[in-house]
Amino acid sequence: MKNRLNRLLESLFPGASSILTPAAFQRMAAYQEIAEHILCGALVRMQGRRLSETEQIRLQLLVVISTLLQDLLDSPSADPSRIFQLTRSPAGFEPQDAVESLLREAYLRLLTIAAEPRRVTAHCCEVVHWQEASCRQKDPSISEAELFRVTYHKRFHAVLLLYTVFDKYPTPEETAMTFPMAGLMQLTHDVSEIWTDIRSGIYTIPILYRRYGRLERRFQAESARFNQALARLPYPPARKQEYALTVHAVHAMGLLAIRKLRKEAAGVRDVAELALLGKKKLEFDLRNPVMMLALVRKVRDLTNLTSYDGPTEPALKRDTRQSARS
């Protein structure tokens, strides 16, 4: 997989391996694993097929684009107007350095082989919009409702962008699963990266709004909503079960991490006290055999959930309905 990624990078921009940091390349490789085996691969397996060669190339290009776009947005010298110009009209974009040239070439090549180039551009613009919105996560006064919207949407649109690798874009019935799935995946990431985010001055739901019991109920409720949408799809039950197990393996990690955090952070009154718990108490480690067994059980529990009442903000309810039409 890494050799394939290297060959693609060199074909886009000779010497690409020398201009990318090892950390950037590692993020690309990690994102490709997730995209290929969970977000895209699991979906096409449920459909009864495998990713075609062309779809794999599109996926690799999107991995490169997504990683470099994120780095560009995270840069202290980021210019939002230039980034939006790139996403809307890459042909007219003037790169200022080698990395921007690599990003532009990857985007242009993707548009030449995409099944629906306009959909790629539309989703890419949404990704940039919500990544820009996530800058609000550096403000401790951000409301819980707004923080939930940013949390869900930035991962939701990233997943929809990945879906443009397919020769045939997923049906509305398939994308109906994506909103709760993506929201829980981002929350799982946030609770797993809580120590890093605290040190970086980034406010996420588990850092700023520490209602961990409520978060547990959300994980179960959103998993049930995902399962309800999945049950309506016209695929064999065995394939739907395999897909649910794959997706809920991620969600289960988040739920177990929240339960650990709920125990460790009992009595914590603010972010400063949360930070004082230290890295060991805030990090989630799956290497413990007991935790691995708990994960297997939790994946099974989430996969079998058919209904569960849990908190959902009015704005997210509206967004859930709209997601099915994306």
CSV table of C-alpha atoms in Angstrom, one decimal, residues 9-322:
chain,number,residue,atom,x,y,z
A,9,LEU,CA,3.0,10.8,-5.4
A,10,GLU,CA,6.0,10.6,-7.7
A,11,SER,CA,3.7,10.5,-10.8
A,12,LEU,CA,2.0,13.7,-9.6
A,13,PHE,CA,5.1,15.6,-8.7
A,14,PRO,CA,8.6,14.3,-9.1
A,15,GLY,CA,10.4,14.4,-5.8
A,16,ALA,CA,7.2,14.4,-3.8
A,17,SER,CA,8.7,12.1,-1.2
A,18,SER,CA,11.3,14.7,-0.4
A,19,ILE,CA,8.9,17.6,0.1
A,20,LEU,CA,6.5,15.7,2.4
A,21,THR,CA,7.3,15.4,6.1
A,22,PRO,CA,7.3,11.8,7.5
A,23,ALA,CA,4.3,12.8,9.6
A,24,ALA,CA,2.3,13.8,6.5
A,25,PHE,CA,3.1,10.6,4.8
A,26,GLN,CA,2.2,8.6,7.9
A,27,ARG,CA,-1.2,10.4,8.0
A,28,MET,CA,-1.8,9.6,4.4
A,29,ALA,CA,-1.0,5.9,4.9
A,30,ALA,CA,-3.2,5.7,8.0
A,31,TYR,CA,-6.1,7.5,6.3
A,32,GLN,CA,-5.9,5.2,3.4
A,33,GLU,CA,-6.2,2.2,5.7
A,34,ILE,CA,-9.4,3.6,7.2
A,35,ALA,CA,-10.8,4.7,3.8
A,36,GLU,CA,-10.0,1.5,2.0
A,37,HIS,CA,-11.0,-1.0,4.7
A,38,ILE,CA,-13.8,0.7,6.6
A,39,LEU,CA,-15.4,3.7,5.0
A,40,CYS,CA,-15.3,2.6,1.3
A,41,GLY,CA,-14.2,-1.0,1.3
A,42,ALA,CA,-16.8,-2.2,3.8
A,43,LEU,CA,-19.6,-0.5,1.9
A,44,VAL,CA,-18.7,-2.0,-1.5
A,45,ARG,CA,-18.3,-5.5,0.2
A,46,MET,CA,-21.9,-5.1,1.4
A,47,GLN,CA,-22.9,-4.3,-2.2
A,48,GLY,CA,-21.3,-7.6,-3.2
A,49,ARG,CA,-18.2,-6.3,-5.0
A,50,ARG,CA,-14.7,-4.9,-4.6
A,51,LEU,CA,-13.2,-1.6,-5.4
A,52,SER,CA,-12.2,-1.4,-9.0
A,53,GLU,CA,-8.7,-0.3,-10.1
A,54,THR,CA,-10.0,3.1,-11.1
A,55,GLU,CA,-11.9,3.5,-7.8
A,56,GLN,CA,-8.7,2.6,-5.9
A,57,ILE,CA,-6.8,5.3,-7.8
A,58,ARG,CA,-9.5,7.9,-7.0
A,59,LEU,CA,-9.3,6.9,-3.4
A,60,GLN,CA,-5.5,7.3,-3.2
A,61,LEU,CA,-5.8,10.7,-4.8
A,62,LEU,CA,-8.5,11.7,-2.3
A,63,VAL,CA,-6.2,10.6,0.5
A,64,VAL,CA,-3.5,12.8,-0.8
A,65,ILE,CA,-5.9,15.7,-1.3
A,66,SER,CA,-7.5,15.4,2.1
A,67,THR,CA,-4.3,15.2,4.0
A,68,LEU,CA,-2.6,18.1,2.3
A,69,LEU,CA,-5.8,20.3,2.5
A,70,GLN,CA,-5.9,19.6,6.2
A,71,ASP,CA,-2.3,20.6,6.6
A,72,LEU,CA,-2.9,23.8,4.6
A,73,LEU,CA,-5.9,24.7,6.7
A,74,ASP,CA,-4.0,24.0,10.0
A,75,SER,CA,-1.1,26.2,8.9
A,76,PRO,CA,-0.7,29.4,11.0
A,77,SER,CA,-0.4,31.3,7.7
A,78,ALA,CA,-3.5,29.7,6.2
A,79,ASP,CA,-5.4,32.0,3.8
A,80,PRO,CA,-9.0,30.8,3.6
A,81,SER,CA,-9.7,32.7,0.4
A,82,ARG,CA,-6.9,31.0,-1.5
A,83,ILE,CA,-8.0,27.6,-0.1
A,84,PHE,CA,-11.5,28.2,-1.3
A,85,GLN,CA,-10.2,29.3,-4.7
A,86,LEU,CA,-8.3,26.0,-5.0
A,87,THR,CA,-11.3,23.9,-4.1
A,88,ARG,CA,-13.6,25.7,-6.4
A,89,SER,CA,-11.3,26.2,-9.4
A,90,PRO,CA,-8.0,24.3,-9.2
A,91,ALA,CA,-7.1,25.0,-12.8
A,92,GLY,CA,-6.9,28.8,-12.1
A,93,PHE,CA,-5.0,28.3,-8.8
A,94,GLU,CA,-1.4,29.5,-8.6
A,95,PRO,CA,0.6,27.4,-6.1
A,96,GLN,CA,3.1,29.2,-3.9
A,97,ASP,CA,5.3,26.2,-3.1
A,98,ALA,CA,5.9,22.5,-4.0
A,99,VAL,CA,3.3,21.1,-1.6
A,100,GLU,CA,0.6,23.3,-3.0
A,101,SER,CA,1.7,22.2,-6.5
A,102,LEU,CA,1.4,18.6,-5.4
A,103,LEU,CA,-2.1,19.2,-4.0
A,104,ARG,CA,-3.2,21.0,-7.1
A,105,GLU,CA,-2.0,18.2,-9.4
A,106,ALA,CA,-3.7,15.6,-7.3
A,107,TYR,CA,-7.0,17.5,-7.4
A,108,LEU,CA,-6.8,18.1,-11.2
A,109,ARG,CA,-6.1,14.5,-11.9
A,110,LEU,CA,-8.9,13.3,-9.7
A,111,LEU,CA,-11.3,15.6,-11.6
A,112,THR,CA,-10.3,14.1,-14.9
A,113,ILE,CA,-11.1,10.5,-13.8
A,114,ALA,CA,-14.0,11.1,-11.3
A,115,ALA,CA,-17.4,9.7,-12.2
A,116,GLU,CA,-19.0,13.0,-11.2
A,117,PRO,CA,-16.5,15.8,-11.1
A,118,ARG,CA,-19.1,18.4,-10.0
A,119,ARG,CA,-20.0,16.3,-7.0
A,120,VAL,CA,-16.3,16.0,-6.1
A,121,THR,CA,-15.9,19.8,-6.1
A,122,ALA,CA,-19.1,20.4,-4.2
A,123,HIS,CA,-18.1,18.0,-1.4
A,124,CYS,CA,-14.6,19.3,-1.3
A,125,CYS,CA,-15.9,22.8,-0.8
A,126,GLU,CA,-18.1,21.5,2.1
A,127,VAL,CA,-15.1,19.8,3.7
A,128,VAL,CA,-13.1,23.0,3.6
A,129,HIS,CA,-16.1,25.0,4.9
A,130,TRP,CA,-16.5,22.8,7.9
A,131,GLN,CA,-12.8,22.5,8.6
A,132,GLU,CA,-12.8,26.3,8.6
A,133,ALA,CA,-15.7,26.2,11.0
A,134,SER,CA,-13.7,23.9,13.3
A,135,CYS,CA,-11.5,26.9,14.0
A,136,ARG,CA,-14.2,27.8,16.5
A,137,GLN,CA,-13.0,24.9,18.6
A,138,LYS,CA,-10.2,27.1,19.8
A,139,ASP,CA,-12.8,29.3,21.5
A,140,PRO,CA,-13.8,28.1,25.0
A,141,SER,CA,-17.1,30.0,24.7
A,142,ILE,CA,-18.4,27.9,21.8
A,143,SER,CA,-21.8,26.5,22.7
A,144,GLU,CA,-22.4,22.8,23.1
A,145,ALA,CA,-25.0,22.7,20.2
A,146,GLU,CA,-22.6,24.5,17.8
A,147,LEU,CA,-19.7,22.2,18.9
A,148,PHE,CA,-21.8,19.2,18.1
A,149,ARG,CA,-22.7,20.5,14.7
A,150,VAL,CA,-19.1,21.2,13.8
A,151,THR,CA,-18.1,17.8,15.2
A,152,TYR,CA,-20.6,15.9,13.1
A,153,HIS,CA,-20.4,17.9,9.9
A,154,LYS,CA,-16.7,17.9,9.4
A,155,ARG,CA,-16.5,14.1,9.5
A,156,PHE,CA,-19.8,13.7,7.6
A,157,HIS,CA,-18.7,15.7,4.6
A,158,ALA,CA,-15.2,14.1,4.6
A,159,VAL,CA,-17.0,10.7,4.3
A,160,LEU,CA,-19.3,11.9,1.5
A,161,LEU,CA,-16.2,13.2,-0.3
A,162,LEU,CA,-14.7,9.7,-0.1
A,163,TYR,CA,-17.9,8.3,-1.6
A,164,THR,CA,-17.1,10.1,-4.8
A,165,VAL,CA,-14.4,7.5,-5.5
A,166,PHE,CA,-17.2,5.1,-6.5
A,167,ASP,CA,-18.3,4.6,-10.1
A,168,LYS,CA,-21.9,5.0,-8.8
A,169,TYR,CA,-22.5,7.3,-5.9
A,170,PRO,CA,-24.3,5.7,-2.9
A,171,THR,CA,-28.1,5.9,-2.9
A,172,PRO,CA,-30.0,8.2,-0.5
A,173,GLU,CA,-30.8,5.1,1.6
A,174,GLU,CA,-27.1,4.4,1.9
A,175,THR,CA,-26.1,8.0,2.8
A,176,ALA,CA,-28.9,8.0,5.4
A,177,MET,CA,-26.5,5.9,7.5
A,178,THR,CA,-23.6,8.2,7.1
A,179,PHE,CA,-24.6,11.1,9.4
A,180,PRO,CA,-24.8,9.1,12.6
A,181,MET,CA,-21.9,6.9,11.6
A,182,ALA,CA,-19.6,9.8,10.9
A,183,GLY,CA,-20.7,11.8,14.0
A,184,LEU,CA,-19.8,8.9,16.2
A,185,MET,CA,-16.5,8.3,14.4
A,186,GLN,CA,-15.5,11.9,15.0
A,187,LEU,CA,-16.5,11.7,18.7
A,188,THR,CA,-14.4,8.5,18.9
A,189,HIS,CA,-11.5,10.4,17.5
A,190,ASP,CA,-12.0,13.3,19.9
A,191,VAL,CA,-12.2,11.1,23.0
A,192,SER,CA,-9.1,9.2,21.9
A,193,GLU,CA,-7.1,12.3,21.3
A,194,ILE,CA,-8.3,14.2,24.4
A,195,TRP,CA,-4.8,14.6,25.8
A,196,THR,CA,-3.3,15.9,22.5
A,197,ASP,CA,-6.3,18.3,22.0
A,198,ILE,CA,-6.0,19.7,25.5
A,199,ARG,CA,-2.3,20.4,25.0
A,200,SER,CA,-3.1,22.1,21.6
A,201,GLY,CA,-5.8,24.3,23.0
A,202,ILE,CA,-8.6,22.6,21.0
A,203,TYR,CA,-12.0,22.3,22.7
A,204,THR,CA,-14.0,19.2,21.9
A,205,ILE,CA,-17.2,17.8,23.4
A,206,PRO,CA,-15.4,15.5,25.8
A,207,ILE,CA,-13.1,18.3,26.9
A,208,LEU,CA,-15.4,21.3,27.2
A,209,TYR,CA,-18.8,19.7,27.9
A,210,ARG,CA,-18.0,16.8,30.2
A,211,ARG,CA,-21.5,15.1,30.4
A,212,TYR,CA,-20.1,11.7,29.8
A,213,GLY,CA,-23.2,9.8,30.8
A,214,ARG,CA,-25.1,11.8,28.2
A,215,LEU,CA,-22.4,11.0,25.6
A,216,GLU,CA,-22.8,7.3,26.4
A,217,ARG,CA,-26.5,7.5,25.6
A,218,ARG,CA,-25.8,9.4,22.4
A,219,PHE,CA,-23.4,6.6,21.2
A,220,GLN,CA,-26.1,4.0,21.8
A,221,ALA,CA,-28.9,6.1,20.3
A,222,GLU,CA,-26.9,7.0,17.2
A,223,SER,CA,-25.8,3.4,16.8
A,224,ALA,CA,-29.5,2.4,16.8
A,225,ARG,CA,-30.3,5.0,14.2
A,226,PHE,CA,-27.5,3.7,12.0
A,227,ASN,CA,-28.8,0.1,12.4
A,228,GLN,CA,-32.3,1.3,11.5
A,229,ALA,CA,-31.1,2.8,8.3
A,230,LEU,CA,-29.0,-0.2,7.5
A,231,ALA,CA,-31.9,-2.6,8.0
A,232,ARG,CA,-33.8,-0.8,5.2
A,233,LEU,CA,-31.2,-1.6,2.6
A,234,PRO,CA,-31.8,-4.3,0.0
A,235,TYR,CA,-28.7,-6.4,0.7
A,236,PRO,CA,-28.4,-9.9,2.2
A,237,PRO,CA,-28.6,-10.0,6.0
A,238,ALA,CA,-25.1,-11.6,6.3
A,239,ARG,CA,-23.5,-8.8,4.3
A,240,LYS,CA,-25.3,-6.1,6.3
A,241,GLN,CA,-24.2,-7.8,9.5
A,242,GLU,CA,-20.6,-7.8,8.4
A,243,TYR,CA,-20.9,-4.1,7.5
A,244,ALA,CA,-22.4,-3.3,10.9
A,245,LEU,CA,-19.6,-5.2,12.8
A,246,THR,CA,-17.0,-3.2,10.8
A,247,VAL,CA,-18.5,0.2,11.5
A,248,HIS,CA,-19.4,-0.5,15.2
A,249,ALA,CA,-15.9,-1.7,15.9
A,250,VAL,CA,-15.0,2.0,15.7
A,251,HIS,CA,-18.0,3.2,17.6
A,252,ALA,CA,-17.4,0.6,20.4
A,253,MET,CA,-13.9,2.0,20.9
A,254,GLY,CA,-15.3,5.4,21.4
A,255,LEU,CA,-18.0,4.2,23.8
A,256,LEU,CA,-15.5,2.3,26.0
A,257,ALA,CA,-13.1,5.3,26.0
A,258,ILE,CA,-15.9,7.5,27.2
A,259,ARG,CA,-16.8,5.0,30.0
A,260,LYS,CA,-13.2,5.0,31.1
A,261,LEU,CA,-13.1,8.8,31.0
A,262,ARG,CA,-16.3,9.1,33.0
A,263,LYS,CA,-14.7,7.1,35.7
A,264,GLU,CA,-11.3,8.9,35.7
A,265,ALA,CA,-12.9,12.4,35.4
A,266,ALA,CA,-15.4,12.0,38.2
A,267,GLY,CA,-15.5,15.2,40.2
A,268,VAL,CA,-13.6,17.2,37.6
A,269,ARG,CA,-15.0,20.8,37.5
A,270,ASP,CA,-13.2,22.4,34.5
A,271,VAL,CA,-10.7,21.9,31.7
A,272,ALA,CA,-7.8,22.8,33.9
A,273,GLU,CA,-8.7,20.0,36.3
A,274,LEU,CA,-9.2,17.6,33.4
A,275,ALA,CA,-5.7,18.4,32.2
A,276,LEU,CA,-4.2,17.7,35.6
A,277,LEU,CA,-5.3,14.1,35.3
A,278,GLY,CA,-2.4,13.6,33.0
A,279,LYS,CA,-1.7,11.5,29.8
A,280,LYS,CA,-2.0,8.1,31.4
A,281,LYS,CA,-5.5,8.6,32.8
A,282,LEU,CA,-6.8,10.4,29.7
A,283,GLU,CA,-5.5,8.0,27.0
A,284,PHE,CA,-7.4,4.9,26.0
A,285,ASP,CA,-5.3,1.8,25.6
A,286,LEU,CA,-6.8,-1.3,23.8
A,287,ARG,CA,-3.7,-3.5,24.4
A,288,ASN,CA,-5.2,-4.7,27.7
A,289,PRO,CA,-6.8,-8.2,27.1
A,290,VAL,CA,-9.7,-7.3,29.4
A,291,MET,CA,-10.3,-4.2,27.3
A,292,MET,CA,-10.1,-6.2,24.1
A,293,LEU,CA,-12.8,-8.6,25.4
A,294,ALA,CA,-15.0,-5.7,26.5
A,295,LEU,CA,-14.6,-4.3,22.9
A,296,VAL,CA,-15.8,-7.5,21.3
A,297,ARG,CA,-18.8,-7.6,23.6
A,298,LYS,CA,-19.6,-3.9,22.9
A,299,VAL,CA,-19.4,-4.3,19.1
A,300,ARG,CA,-21.9,-7.2,19.4
A,301,ASP,CA,-24.2,-5.1,21.6
A,302,LEU,CA,-24.1,-2.0,19.3
A,303,THR,CA,-24.7,-4.2,16.2
A,304,ASN,CA,-27.9,-5.7,17.8
A,305,LEU,CA,-29.4,-2.3,18.9
A,306,THR,CA,-32.7,-1.6,17.1
A,307,SER,CA,-33.9,1.3,19.2
A,308,TYR,CA,-32.6,3.5,21.9
A,309,ASP,CA,-33.6,6.9,23.2
A,310,GLY,CA,-30.9,9.4,23.4
A,311,PRO,CA,-30.1,13.2,23.2
A,312,THR,CA,-30.2,14.7,19.7
A,313,GLU,CA,-30.2,18.5,19.3
A,314,PRO,CA,-32.9,20.0,17.1
A,315,ALA,CA,-30.3,21.2,14.5
A,316,LEU,CA,-28.8,17.7,14.3
A,317,LYS,CA,-32.2,16.2,13.8
A,318,ARG,CA,-32.7,18.5,10.9
A,319,ASP,CA,-29.2,17.7,9.5
A,320,THR,CA,-29.9,14.0,9.8
A,321,ARG,CA,-33.0,14.3,7.6
A,322,GLN,CA,-31.1,16.4,5.1
